[in-house]
Coordinates of C-alpha atoms in Angstrom, one line a residue:
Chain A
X1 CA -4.2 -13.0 -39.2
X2 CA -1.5 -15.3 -38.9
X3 CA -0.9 -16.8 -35.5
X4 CA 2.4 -18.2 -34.4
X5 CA 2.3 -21.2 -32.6
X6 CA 3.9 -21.2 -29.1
X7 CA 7.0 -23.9 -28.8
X8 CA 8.7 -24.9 -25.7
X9 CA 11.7 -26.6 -26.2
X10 CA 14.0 -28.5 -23.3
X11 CA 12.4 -26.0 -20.0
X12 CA 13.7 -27.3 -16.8
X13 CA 12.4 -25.7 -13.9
X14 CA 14.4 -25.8 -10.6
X15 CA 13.5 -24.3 -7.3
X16 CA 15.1 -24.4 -4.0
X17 CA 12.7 -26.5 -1.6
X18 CA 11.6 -26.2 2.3
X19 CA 14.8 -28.4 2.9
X20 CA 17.3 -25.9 1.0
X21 CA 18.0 -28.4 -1.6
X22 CA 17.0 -27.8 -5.5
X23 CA 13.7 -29.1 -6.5
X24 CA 13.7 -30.3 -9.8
X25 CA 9.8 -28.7 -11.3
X26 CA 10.2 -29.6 -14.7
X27 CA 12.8 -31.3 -16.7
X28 CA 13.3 -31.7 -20.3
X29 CA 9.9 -30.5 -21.9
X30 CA 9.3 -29.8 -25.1
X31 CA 5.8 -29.4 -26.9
X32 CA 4.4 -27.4 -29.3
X33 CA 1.1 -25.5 -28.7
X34 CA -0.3 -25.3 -32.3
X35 CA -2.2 -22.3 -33.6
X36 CA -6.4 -23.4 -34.3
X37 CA -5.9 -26.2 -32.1
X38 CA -6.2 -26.8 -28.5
X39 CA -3.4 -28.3 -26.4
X40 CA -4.5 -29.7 -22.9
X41 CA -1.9 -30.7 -20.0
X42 CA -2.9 -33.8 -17.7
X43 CA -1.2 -35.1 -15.0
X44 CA -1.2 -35.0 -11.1
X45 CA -0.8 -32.5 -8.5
X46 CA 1.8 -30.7 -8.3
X47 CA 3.7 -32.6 -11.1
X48 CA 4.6 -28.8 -13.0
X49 CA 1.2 -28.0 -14.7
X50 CA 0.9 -24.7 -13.6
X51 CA 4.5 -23.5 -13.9
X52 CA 4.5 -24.5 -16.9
X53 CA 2.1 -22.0 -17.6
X54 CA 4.0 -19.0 -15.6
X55 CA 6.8 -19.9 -17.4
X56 CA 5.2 -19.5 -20.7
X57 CA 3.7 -16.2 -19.5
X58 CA 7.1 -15.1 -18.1
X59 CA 5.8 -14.7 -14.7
X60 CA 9.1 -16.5 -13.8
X61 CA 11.5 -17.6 -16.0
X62 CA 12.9 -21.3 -16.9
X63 CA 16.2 -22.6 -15.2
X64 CA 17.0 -23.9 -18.6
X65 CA 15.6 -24.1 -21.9
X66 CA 13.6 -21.9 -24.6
X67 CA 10.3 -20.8 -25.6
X68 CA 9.6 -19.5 -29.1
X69 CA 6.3 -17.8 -30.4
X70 CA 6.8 -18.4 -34.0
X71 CA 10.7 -18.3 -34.6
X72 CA 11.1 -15.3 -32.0
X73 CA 12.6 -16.7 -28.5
X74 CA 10.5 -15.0 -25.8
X75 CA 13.3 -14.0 -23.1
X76 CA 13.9 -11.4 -26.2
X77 CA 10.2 -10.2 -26.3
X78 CA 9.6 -7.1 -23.9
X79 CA 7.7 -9.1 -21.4
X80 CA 5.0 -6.7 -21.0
X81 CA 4.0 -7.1 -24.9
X82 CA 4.5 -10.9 -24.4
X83 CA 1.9 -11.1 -22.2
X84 CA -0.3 -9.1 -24.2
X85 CA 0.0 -11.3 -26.8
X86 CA 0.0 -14.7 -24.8
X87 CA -2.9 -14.4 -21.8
X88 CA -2.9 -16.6 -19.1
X89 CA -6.1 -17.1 -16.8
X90 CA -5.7 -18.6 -13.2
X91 CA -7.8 -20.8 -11.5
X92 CA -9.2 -18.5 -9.2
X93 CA -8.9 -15.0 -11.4
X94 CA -8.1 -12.1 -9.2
X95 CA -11.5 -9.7 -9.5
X96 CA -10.5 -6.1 -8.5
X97 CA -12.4 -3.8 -6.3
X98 CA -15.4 -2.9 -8.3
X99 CA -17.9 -3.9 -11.0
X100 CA -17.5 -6.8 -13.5
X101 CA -17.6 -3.9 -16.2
X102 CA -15.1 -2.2 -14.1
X103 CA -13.2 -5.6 -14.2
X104 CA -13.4 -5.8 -17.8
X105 CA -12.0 -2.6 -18.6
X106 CA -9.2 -3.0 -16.0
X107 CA -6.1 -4.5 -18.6
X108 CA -6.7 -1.2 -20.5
X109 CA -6.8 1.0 -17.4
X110 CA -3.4 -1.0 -16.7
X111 CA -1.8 -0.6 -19.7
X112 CA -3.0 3.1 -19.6
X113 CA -5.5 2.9 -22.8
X114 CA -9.0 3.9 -23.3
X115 CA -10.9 0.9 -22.5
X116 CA -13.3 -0.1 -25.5
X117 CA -17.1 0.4 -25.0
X118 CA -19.4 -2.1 -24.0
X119 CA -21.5 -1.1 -26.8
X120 CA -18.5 -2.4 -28.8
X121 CA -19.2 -6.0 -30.8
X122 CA -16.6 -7.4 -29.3
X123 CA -18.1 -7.1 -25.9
X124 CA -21.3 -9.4 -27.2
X125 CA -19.2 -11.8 -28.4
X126 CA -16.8 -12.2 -25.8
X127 CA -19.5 -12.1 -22.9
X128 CA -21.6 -14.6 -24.9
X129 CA -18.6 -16.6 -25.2
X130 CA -18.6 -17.4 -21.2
X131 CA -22.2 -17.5 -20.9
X132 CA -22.4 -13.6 -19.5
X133 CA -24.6 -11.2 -20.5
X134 CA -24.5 -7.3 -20.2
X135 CA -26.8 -7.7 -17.6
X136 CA -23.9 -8.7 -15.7
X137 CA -21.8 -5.5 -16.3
X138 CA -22.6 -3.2 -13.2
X139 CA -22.5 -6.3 -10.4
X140 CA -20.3 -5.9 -7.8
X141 CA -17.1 -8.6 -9.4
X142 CA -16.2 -9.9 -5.9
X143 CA -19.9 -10.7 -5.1
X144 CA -20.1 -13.1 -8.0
X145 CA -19.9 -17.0 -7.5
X146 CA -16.4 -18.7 -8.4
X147 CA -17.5 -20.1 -11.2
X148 CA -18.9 -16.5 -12.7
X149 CA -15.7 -15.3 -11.7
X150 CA -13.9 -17.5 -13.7
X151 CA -16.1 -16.4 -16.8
X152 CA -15.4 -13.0 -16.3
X153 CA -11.3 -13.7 -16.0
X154 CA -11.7 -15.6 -19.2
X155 CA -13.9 -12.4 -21.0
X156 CA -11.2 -10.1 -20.1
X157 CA -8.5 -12.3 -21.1
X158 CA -11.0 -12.9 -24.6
X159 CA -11.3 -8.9 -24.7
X160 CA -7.5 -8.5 -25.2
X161 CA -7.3 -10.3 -28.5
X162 CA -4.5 -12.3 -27.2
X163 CA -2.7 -15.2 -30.1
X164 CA -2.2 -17.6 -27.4
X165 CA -4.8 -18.0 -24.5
X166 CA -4.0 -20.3 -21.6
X167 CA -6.0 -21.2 -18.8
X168 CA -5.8 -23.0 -15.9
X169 CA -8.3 -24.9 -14.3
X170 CA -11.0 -23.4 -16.3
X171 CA -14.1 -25.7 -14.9
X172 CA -12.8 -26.4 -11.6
X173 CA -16.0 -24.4 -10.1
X174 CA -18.6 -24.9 -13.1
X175 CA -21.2 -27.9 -13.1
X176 CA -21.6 -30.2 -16.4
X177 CA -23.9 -27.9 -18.4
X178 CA -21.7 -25.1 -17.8
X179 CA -18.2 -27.1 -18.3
X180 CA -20.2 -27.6 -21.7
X181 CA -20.6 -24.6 -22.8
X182 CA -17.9 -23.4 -22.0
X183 CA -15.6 -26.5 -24.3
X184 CA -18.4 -25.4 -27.4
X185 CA -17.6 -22.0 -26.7
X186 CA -13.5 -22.1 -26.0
X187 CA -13.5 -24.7 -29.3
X188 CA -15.4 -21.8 -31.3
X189 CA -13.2 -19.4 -30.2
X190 CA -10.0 -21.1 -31.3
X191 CA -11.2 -22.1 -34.5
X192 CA -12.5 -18.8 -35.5
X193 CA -9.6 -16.5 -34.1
X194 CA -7.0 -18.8 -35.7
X195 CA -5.8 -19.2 -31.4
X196 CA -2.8 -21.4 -29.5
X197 CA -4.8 -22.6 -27.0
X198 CA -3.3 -24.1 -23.3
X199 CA -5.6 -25.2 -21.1
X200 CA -4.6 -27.6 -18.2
X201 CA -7.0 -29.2 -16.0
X202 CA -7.8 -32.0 -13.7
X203 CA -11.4 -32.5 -15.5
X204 CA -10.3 -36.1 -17.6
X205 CA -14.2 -35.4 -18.8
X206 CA -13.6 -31.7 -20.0
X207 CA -10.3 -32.9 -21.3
X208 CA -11.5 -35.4 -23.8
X209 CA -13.9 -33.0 -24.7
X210 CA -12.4 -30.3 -25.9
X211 CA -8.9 -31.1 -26.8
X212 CA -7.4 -31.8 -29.8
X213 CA -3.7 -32.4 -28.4
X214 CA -3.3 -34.0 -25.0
X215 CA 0.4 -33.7 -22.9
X216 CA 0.0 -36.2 -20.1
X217 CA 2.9 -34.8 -17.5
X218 CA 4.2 -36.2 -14.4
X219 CA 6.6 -35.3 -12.0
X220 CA 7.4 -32.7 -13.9
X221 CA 8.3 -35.2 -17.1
X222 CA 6.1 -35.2 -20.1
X223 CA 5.1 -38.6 -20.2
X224 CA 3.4 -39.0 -23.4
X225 CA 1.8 -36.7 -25.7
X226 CA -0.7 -37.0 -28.9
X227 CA -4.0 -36.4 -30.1
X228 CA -6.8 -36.9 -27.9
X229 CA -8.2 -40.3 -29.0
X230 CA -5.0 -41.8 -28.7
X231 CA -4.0 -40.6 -25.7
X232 CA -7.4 -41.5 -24.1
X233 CA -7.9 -44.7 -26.2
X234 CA -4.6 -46.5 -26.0
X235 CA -2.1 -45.0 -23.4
X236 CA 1.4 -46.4 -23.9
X237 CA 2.5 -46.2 -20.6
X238 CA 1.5 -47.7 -16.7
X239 CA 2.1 -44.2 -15.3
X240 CA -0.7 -42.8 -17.8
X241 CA -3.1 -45.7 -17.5
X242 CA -3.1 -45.4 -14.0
X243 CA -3.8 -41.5 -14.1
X244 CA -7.2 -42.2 -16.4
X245 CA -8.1 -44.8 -14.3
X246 CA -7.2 -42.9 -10.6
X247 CA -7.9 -39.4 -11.7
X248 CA -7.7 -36.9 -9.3
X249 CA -10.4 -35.9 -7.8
X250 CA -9.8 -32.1 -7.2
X251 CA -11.9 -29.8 -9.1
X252 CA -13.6 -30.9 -11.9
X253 CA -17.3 -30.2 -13.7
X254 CA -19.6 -31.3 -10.6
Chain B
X1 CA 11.6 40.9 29.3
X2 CA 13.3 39.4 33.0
X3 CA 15.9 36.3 32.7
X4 CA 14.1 33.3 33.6
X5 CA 16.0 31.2 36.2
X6 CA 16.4 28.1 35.4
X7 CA 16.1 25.2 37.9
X8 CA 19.1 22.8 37.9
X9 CA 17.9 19.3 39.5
X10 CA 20.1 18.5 41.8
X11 CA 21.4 15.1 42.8
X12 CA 19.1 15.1 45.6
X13 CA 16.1 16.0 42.9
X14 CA 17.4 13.2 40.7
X15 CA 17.4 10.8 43.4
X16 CA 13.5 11.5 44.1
X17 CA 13.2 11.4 40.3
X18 CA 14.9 7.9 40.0
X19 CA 12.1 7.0 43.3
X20 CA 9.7 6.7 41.0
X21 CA 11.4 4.0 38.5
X22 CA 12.1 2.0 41.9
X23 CA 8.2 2.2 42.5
X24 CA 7.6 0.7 39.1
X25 CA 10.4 -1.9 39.9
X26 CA 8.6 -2.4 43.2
X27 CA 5.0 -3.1 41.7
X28 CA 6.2 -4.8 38.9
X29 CA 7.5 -7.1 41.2
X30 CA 4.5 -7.1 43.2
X31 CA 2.2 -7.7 41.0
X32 CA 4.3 -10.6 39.3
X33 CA 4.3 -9.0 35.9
X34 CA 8.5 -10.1 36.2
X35 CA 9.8 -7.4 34.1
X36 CA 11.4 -6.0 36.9
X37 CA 14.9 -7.0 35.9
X38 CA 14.6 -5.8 32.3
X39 CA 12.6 -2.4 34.0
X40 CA 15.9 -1.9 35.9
X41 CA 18.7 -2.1 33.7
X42 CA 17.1 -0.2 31.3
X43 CA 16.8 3.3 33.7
X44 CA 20.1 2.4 34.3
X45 CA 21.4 2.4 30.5
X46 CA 19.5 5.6 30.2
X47 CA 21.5 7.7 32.6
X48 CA 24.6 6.0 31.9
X49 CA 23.9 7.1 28.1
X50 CA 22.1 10.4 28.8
X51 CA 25.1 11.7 31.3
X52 CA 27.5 10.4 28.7
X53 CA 25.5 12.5 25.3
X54 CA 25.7 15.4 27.8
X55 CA 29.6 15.3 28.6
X56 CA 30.3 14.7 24.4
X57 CA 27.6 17.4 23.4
X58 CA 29.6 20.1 25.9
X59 CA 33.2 18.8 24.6
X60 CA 31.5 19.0 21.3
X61 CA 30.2 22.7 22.0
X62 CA 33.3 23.6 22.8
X63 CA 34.8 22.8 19.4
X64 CA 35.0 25.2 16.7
X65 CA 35.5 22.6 14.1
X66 CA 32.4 20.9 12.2
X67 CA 34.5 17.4 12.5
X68 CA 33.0 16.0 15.8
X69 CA 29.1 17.1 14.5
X70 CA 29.8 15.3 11.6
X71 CA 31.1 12.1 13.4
X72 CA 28.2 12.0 15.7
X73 CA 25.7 12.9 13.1
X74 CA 27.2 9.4 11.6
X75 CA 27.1 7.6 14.4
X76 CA 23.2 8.3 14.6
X77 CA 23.1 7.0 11.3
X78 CA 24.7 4.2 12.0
X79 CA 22.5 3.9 15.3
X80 CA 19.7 4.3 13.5
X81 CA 20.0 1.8 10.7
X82 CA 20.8 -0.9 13.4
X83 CA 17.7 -0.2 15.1
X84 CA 16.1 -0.1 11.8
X85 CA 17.6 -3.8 11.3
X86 CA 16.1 -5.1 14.1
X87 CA 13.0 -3.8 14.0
X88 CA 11.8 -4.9 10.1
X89 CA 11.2 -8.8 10.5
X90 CA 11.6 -9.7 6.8
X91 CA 14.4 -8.3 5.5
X92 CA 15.1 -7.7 1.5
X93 CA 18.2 -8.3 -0.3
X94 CA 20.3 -5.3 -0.2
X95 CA 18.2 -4.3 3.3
X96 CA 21.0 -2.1 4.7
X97 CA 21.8 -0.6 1.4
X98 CA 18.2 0.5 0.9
X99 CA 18.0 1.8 4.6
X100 CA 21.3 3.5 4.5
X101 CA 20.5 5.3 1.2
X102 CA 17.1 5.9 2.0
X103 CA 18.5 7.8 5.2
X104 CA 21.0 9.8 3.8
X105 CA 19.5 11.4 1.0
X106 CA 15.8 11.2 2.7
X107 CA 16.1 13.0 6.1
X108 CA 20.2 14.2 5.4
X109 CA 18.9 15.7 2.7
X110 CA 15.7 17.8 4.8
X111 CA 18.2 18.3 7.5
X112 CA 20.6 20.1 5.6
X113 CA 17.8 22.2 3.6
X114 CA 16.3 22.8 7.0
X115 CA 19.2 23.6 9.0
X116 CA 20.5 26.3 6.0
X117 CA 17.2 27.5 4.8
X118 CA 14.7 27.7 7.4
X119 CA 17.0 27.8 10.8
X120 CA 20.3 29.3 9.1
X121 CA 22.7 29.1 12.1
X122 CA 26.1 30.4 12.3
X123 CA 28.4 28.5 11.9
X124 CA 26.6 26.1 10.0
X125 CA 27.9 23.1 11.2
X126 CA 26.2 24.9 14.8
X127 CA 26.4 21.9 16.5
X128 CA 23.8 23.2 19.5
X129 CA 21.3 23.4 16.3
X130 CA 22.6 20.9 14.3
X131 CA 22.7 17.8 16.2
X132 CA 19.4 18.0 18.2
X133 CA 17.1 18.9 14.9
X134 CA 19.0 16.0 13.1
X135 CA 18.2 13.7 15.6
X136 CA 14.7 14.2 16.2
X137 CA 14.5 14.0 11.8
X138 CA 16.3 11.2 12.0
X139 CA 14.3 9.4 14.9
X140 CA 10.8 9.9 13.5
X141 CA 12.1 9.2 10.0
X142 CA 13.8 5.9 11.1
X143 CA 10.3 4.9 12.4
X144 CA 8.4 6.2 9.2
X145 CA 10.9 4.0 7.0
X146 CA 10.8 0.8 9.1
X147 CA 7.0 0.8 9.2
X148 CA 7.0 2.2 5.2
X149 CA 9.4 -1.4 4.7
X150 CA 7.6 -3.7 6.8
X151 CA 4.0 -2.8 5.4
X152 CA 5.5 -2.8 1.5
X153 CA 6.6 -6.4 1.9
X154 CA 3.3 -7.9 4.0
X155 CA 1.8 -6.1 1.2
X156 CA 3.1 -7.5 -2.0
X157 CA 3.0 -10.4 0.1
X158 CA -1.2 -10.4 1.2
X159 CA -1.8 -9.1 -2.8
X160 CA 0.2 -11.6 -4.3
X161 CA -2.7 -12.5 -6.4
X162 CA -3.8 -8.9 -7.7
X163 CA 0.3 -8.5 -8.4
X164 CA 0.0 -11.1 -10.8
X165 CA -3.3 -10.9 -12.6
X166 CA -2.0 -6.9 -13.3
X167 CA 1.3 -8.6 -14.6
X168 CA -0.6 -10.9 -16.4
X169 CA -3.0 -8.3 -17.8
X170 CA -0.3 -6.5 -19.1
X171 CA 1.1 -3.9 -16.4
X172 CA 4.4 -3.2 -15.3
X173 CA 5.6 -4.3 -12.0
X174 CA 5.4 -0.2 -11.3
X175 CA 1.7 -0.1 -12.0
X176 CA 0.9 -3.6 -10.6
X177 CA 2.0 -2.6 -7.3
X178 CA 0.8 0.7 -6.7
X179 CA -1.7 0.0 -4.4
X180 CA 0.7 -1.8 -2.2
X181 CA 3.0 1.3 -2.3
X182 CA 0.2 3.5 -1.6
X183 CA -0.5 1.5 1.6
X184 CA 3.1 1.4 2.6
X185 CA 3.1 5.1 2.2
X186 CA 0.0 5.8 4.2
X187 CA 1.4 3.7 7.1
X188 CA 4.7 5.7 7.4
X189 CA 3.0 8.8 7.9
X190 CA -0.1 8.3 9.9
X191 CA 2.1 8.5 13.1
X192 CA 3.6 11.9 12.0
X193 CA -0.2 13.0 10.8
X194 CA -1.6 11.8 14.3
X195 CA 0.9 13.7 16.3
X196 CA 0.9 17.0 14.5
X197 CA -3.1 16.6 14.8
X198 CA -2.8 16.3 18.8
X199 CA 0.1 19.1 18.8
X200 CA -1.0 21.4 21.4
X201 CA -4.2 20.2 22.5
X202 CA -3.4 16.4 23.7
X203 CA 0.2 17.2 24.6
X204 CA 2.9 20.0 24.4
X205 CA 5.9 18.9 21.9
X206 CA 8.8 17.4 23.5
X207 CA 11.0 20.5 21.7
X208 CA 8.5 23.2 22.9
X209 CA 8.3 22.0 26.0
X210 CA 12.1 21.6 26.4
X211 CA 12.7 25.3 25.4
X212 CA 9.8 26.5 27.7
X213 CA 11.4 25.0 30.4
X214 CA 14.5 26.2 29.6
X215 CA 12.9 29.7 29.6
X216 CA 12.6 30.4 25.8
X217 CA 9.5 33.1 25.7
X218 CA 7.1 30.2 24.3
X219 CA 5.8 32.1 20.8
X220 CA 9.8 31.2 20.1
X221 CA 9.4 27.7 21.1
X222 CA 5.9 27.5 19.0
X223 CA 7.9 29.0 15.9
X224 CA 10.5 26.4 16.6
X225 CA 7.9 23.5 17.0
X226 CA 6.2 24.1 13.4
X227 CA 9.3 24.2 12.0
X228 CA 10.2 21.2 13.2
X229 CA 6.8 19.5 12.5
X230 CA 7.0 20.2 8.9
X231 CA 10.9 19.3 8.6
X232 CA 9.7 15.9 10.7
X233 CA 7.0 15.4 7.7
X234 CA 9.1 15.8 5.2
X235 CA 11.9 13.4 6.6
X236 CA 9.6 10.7 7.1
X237 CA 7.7 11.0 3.8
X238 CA 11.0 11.7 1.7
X239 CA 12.9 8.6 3.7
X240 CA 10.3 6.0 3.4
X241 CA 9.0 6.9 -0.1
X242 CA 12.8 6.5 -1.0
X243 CA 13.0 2.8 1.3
X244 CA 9.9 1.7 -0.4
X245 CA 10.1 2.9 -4.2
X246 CA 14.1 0.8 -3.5
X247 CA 12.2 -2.1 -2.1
X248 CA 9.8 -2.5 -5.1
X249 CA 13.3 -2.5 -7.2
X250 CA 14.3 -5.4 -5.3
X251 CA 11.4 -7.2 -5.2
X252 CA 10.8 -7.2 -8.8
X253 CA 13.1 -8.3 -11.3
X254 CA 14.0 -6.4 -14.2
X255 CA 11.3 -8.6 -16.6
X256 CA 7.9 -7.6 -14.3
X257 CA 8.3 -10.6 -12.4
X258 CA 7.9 -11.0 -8.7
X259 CA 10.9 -12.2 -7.2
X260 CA 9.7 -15.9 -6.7
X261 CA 13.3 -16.4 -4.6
X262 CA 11.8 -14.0 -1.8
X263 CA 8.1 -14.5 -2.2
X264 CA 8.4 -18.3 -2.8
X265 CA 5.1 -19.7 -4.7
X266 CA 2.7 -21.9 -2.2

């Protein structure tokens, strides 16, 4: 299957602040997430990271600006195929009342289709991709630590078959081992499934591990953008240099 | 069966009545609580407004016209919707549009089907009938919708994070907030459910009573009270199930996204 990549071309993003005067959240974007290659976005809090994903998602929409999966612009897209076809998971994934298997089966309860079986093949590989196991299944979801939660968002994002998968602050509660598993695993799956893959994070580490395309944003600005080694090797600007030297130290592999 | 003789409280009855509210007043004021003020004017706005209902409902009575039930069944409305206003903190674009719509069809429409249908009065405009059964729909469905409003938007609000995930899994803004609905829903009604669950055995109905005292034979009054119970359910559930299905509109846009102007992201 042929997977579009996801382009975002000239998003602004502006939002009325505590003050009553217009924030400006992003300005003048534009990047293109590539299909079979994975895209991560640097930068500080709060500089627009994670409304950049909402907006691709179309859990709000851009002040200005276009997206396009392939050559289709997504404000024309019924929003509720969109985001079957472009999954987004959030730091701290939602788990609803009841059992991870329960969990796993919830999009299609959602979208009111039979949920697959978990003696499907795509349940093995998508568990084994997050370092779950069926022994997992009947567990209580909201007993699980955050970091298993976080597995399980990612499964039943994985379970969906979506073209582009983002996520956002995928190893903010997993230690080193894990974090490294879970780049192996996230690398596998978007050179086998042909995947756009978004991933921001905080994790400079996890970062230069597993991306092939690194956006460095700030203040809601892209700042500069290339392949990893570059980017991590030879920044071209203060602002950047300053970030790989001074990274945050929210979240992160432990 | 004999004519029951009514009592008619005189103003020297009244006057031992009001002795009671001075007693408050006097403790209140005793014990410091210093609500004695507020205590005060407040029995005095309820005569002033009860003797002044009582002088319109006899001119009203006396009309053989259904233009004057009409006006005041409006102005009841109108009442109503103000209360309503002050009494849901966060307030929704459109608020009084909601509310007003939510009203009219909601417990309008039950009054109308129950004052035809189960009552059937003649004329029937009957404003003797009319105006007290509309109130008391109206009152308890005013209640149902404000609390219906309020717990909706604390609600979405609390289960922001469930919204979204459903959005992002795929749902529609309908599905994804079901279960917030569903609360709302419950809240409106539990008052109504309580009170037909005590009927009779914690307290007599304020309608019963009223017609017992007035002499009505009391299997009348019963008759009257059921009928009023389930015309009292059906207001409240048709009026906030109407308030809350118009506040999801609002609250969602038209792509499955929560309004991010009303429930601005942390």
């Amino acid at each position: 299957m042929r997977v579009p990549p996801l382009v975002l071309e000239n998003i602004e993003k502006v939002r009325t602040g505590e003050d009553g005067r217009p924030r400006r959240i992003l300005q003048q974007v534009c990047m293109t997430i590539p299909a079979g290659r994975i895209t991560v976005l640097i930068g500080p809090s709060g500089c627009g990271k994670t409304t950049l994903l909402r907006i691709a998602n179309r859990l709000e929409d851009p002040s200005g600006g276009r997206i396009l999966l392939g050559n289709q612009d997504i404000a024309l897209l019924d929003p509720l195929q969109l985001r079957r076809m472009v999954s987004m998971v959030p730091q701290k994934p939602f788990m609803f009342t009841g059992t991870v298997l329960e969990n796993l089966q919830q999009p299609f309860v959602l979208r009111k289709q039979d949920p697959p079986s978990p003696t499907d093949p795509s349940w093995s590989q998508s568990l084994a991709m997050v370092d779950l196991t069926h022994e997992y299944l009947p567990r209580q979801a909201g007993s699980l630590s955050l970091g298993e939660q976080q597995r399980v968002g990612l499964a039943r994002a994985l379970l969906c078959h979506p073209q582009v998968l983002m996520l956002d602050e995928p190893t903010s509660a997993l230690d080193r081992p894990s974090g490294d598993r879970l780049a192996r695993s996230i690398q596998g799956l978007c050179r086998q499934n042909h995947l756009a893959m978004l991933v921001v994070t905080h994790d400079l580490w996890f970062a230069e591990r597993v991306a092939d395309d690194v956006v460095f944003l700030d203040e809601g600005r892209i700042i500069e953008q290339g392949e990893t080694a570059k980017i991590f090797k030879d920044p071209q600007t203060e602002a950047l240099h300053r970030f790989l030297l001074y990274p945050p130290k929210v979240g992160g592999c432990l | 069966m004999n004519q029951t003789v009514i009592v008619d409280p005189g103003a020297a009855n009244l006057a031992f009545s009001y002795g009671m509210i001075l007693l408050v007043v006097g403790l209140a004021r005793l014990g410091g609580a210093g609500r004695e003020k507020d205590l005060f004017w407040a029995s005095l706005r309820m005569i002033v407004q009860l003797t002044a209902v009582g002088f319109l409902l006899r001119l009203i009575f006396a009309v053989r016209s259904p233009l004057p039930t009409m006006l005041i069944l409006l102005l009841m409305g109108a009442f109503a919707l103000q209360v309503m206003g002050g009494r849901v903190t966060s307030k929704v674009p459109g608020f009084y549009r909601i509310a007003g719509i939510s009203l009219l069809f909601g417990c309008g429409g039950v009054t109308v089907y129950f004052c035809l249908l189960v009552i059937g009065a003649s004329p029937w405009y009957s404003p003797r009938y009319l105006i007290p059964l509309a109130s008391m729909i109206l009152g308890n469905s005013m209640n149902g919708a404000s609390l219906a409003v309020e717990r909706y938007l604390s609600e979405v609000r609390e289960r922001r994070d469930e919204i979204e995930t459903a959005l992002c899994l795929g749902a529609s803004s309908a599905t994804a907030s079901t279960p917030a609905l569903q609360q709302a829903f419950r809240a409106a009604l539990i008052p109504t459910t309580n009170s037909m669950a005590a009927a009779g055995l914690v307290t007599l109905p304020g309608m019963m009573t009223g017609q017992i005292l007035s002499g009505t034979d009391p299997m009348i009054a019963v008759k009257y009270q059921i009928a009023i119970m389930c015309a009292i359910v059906a207001g409240v559930a048709l009026t906030a199930f109407l308030a809350i299905h118009q506040c999801r509109k609002v609250c969602f846009t038209a792509f499955h996204q929560l309004r991010d102007d009303f429930f601005q992201n942390n």
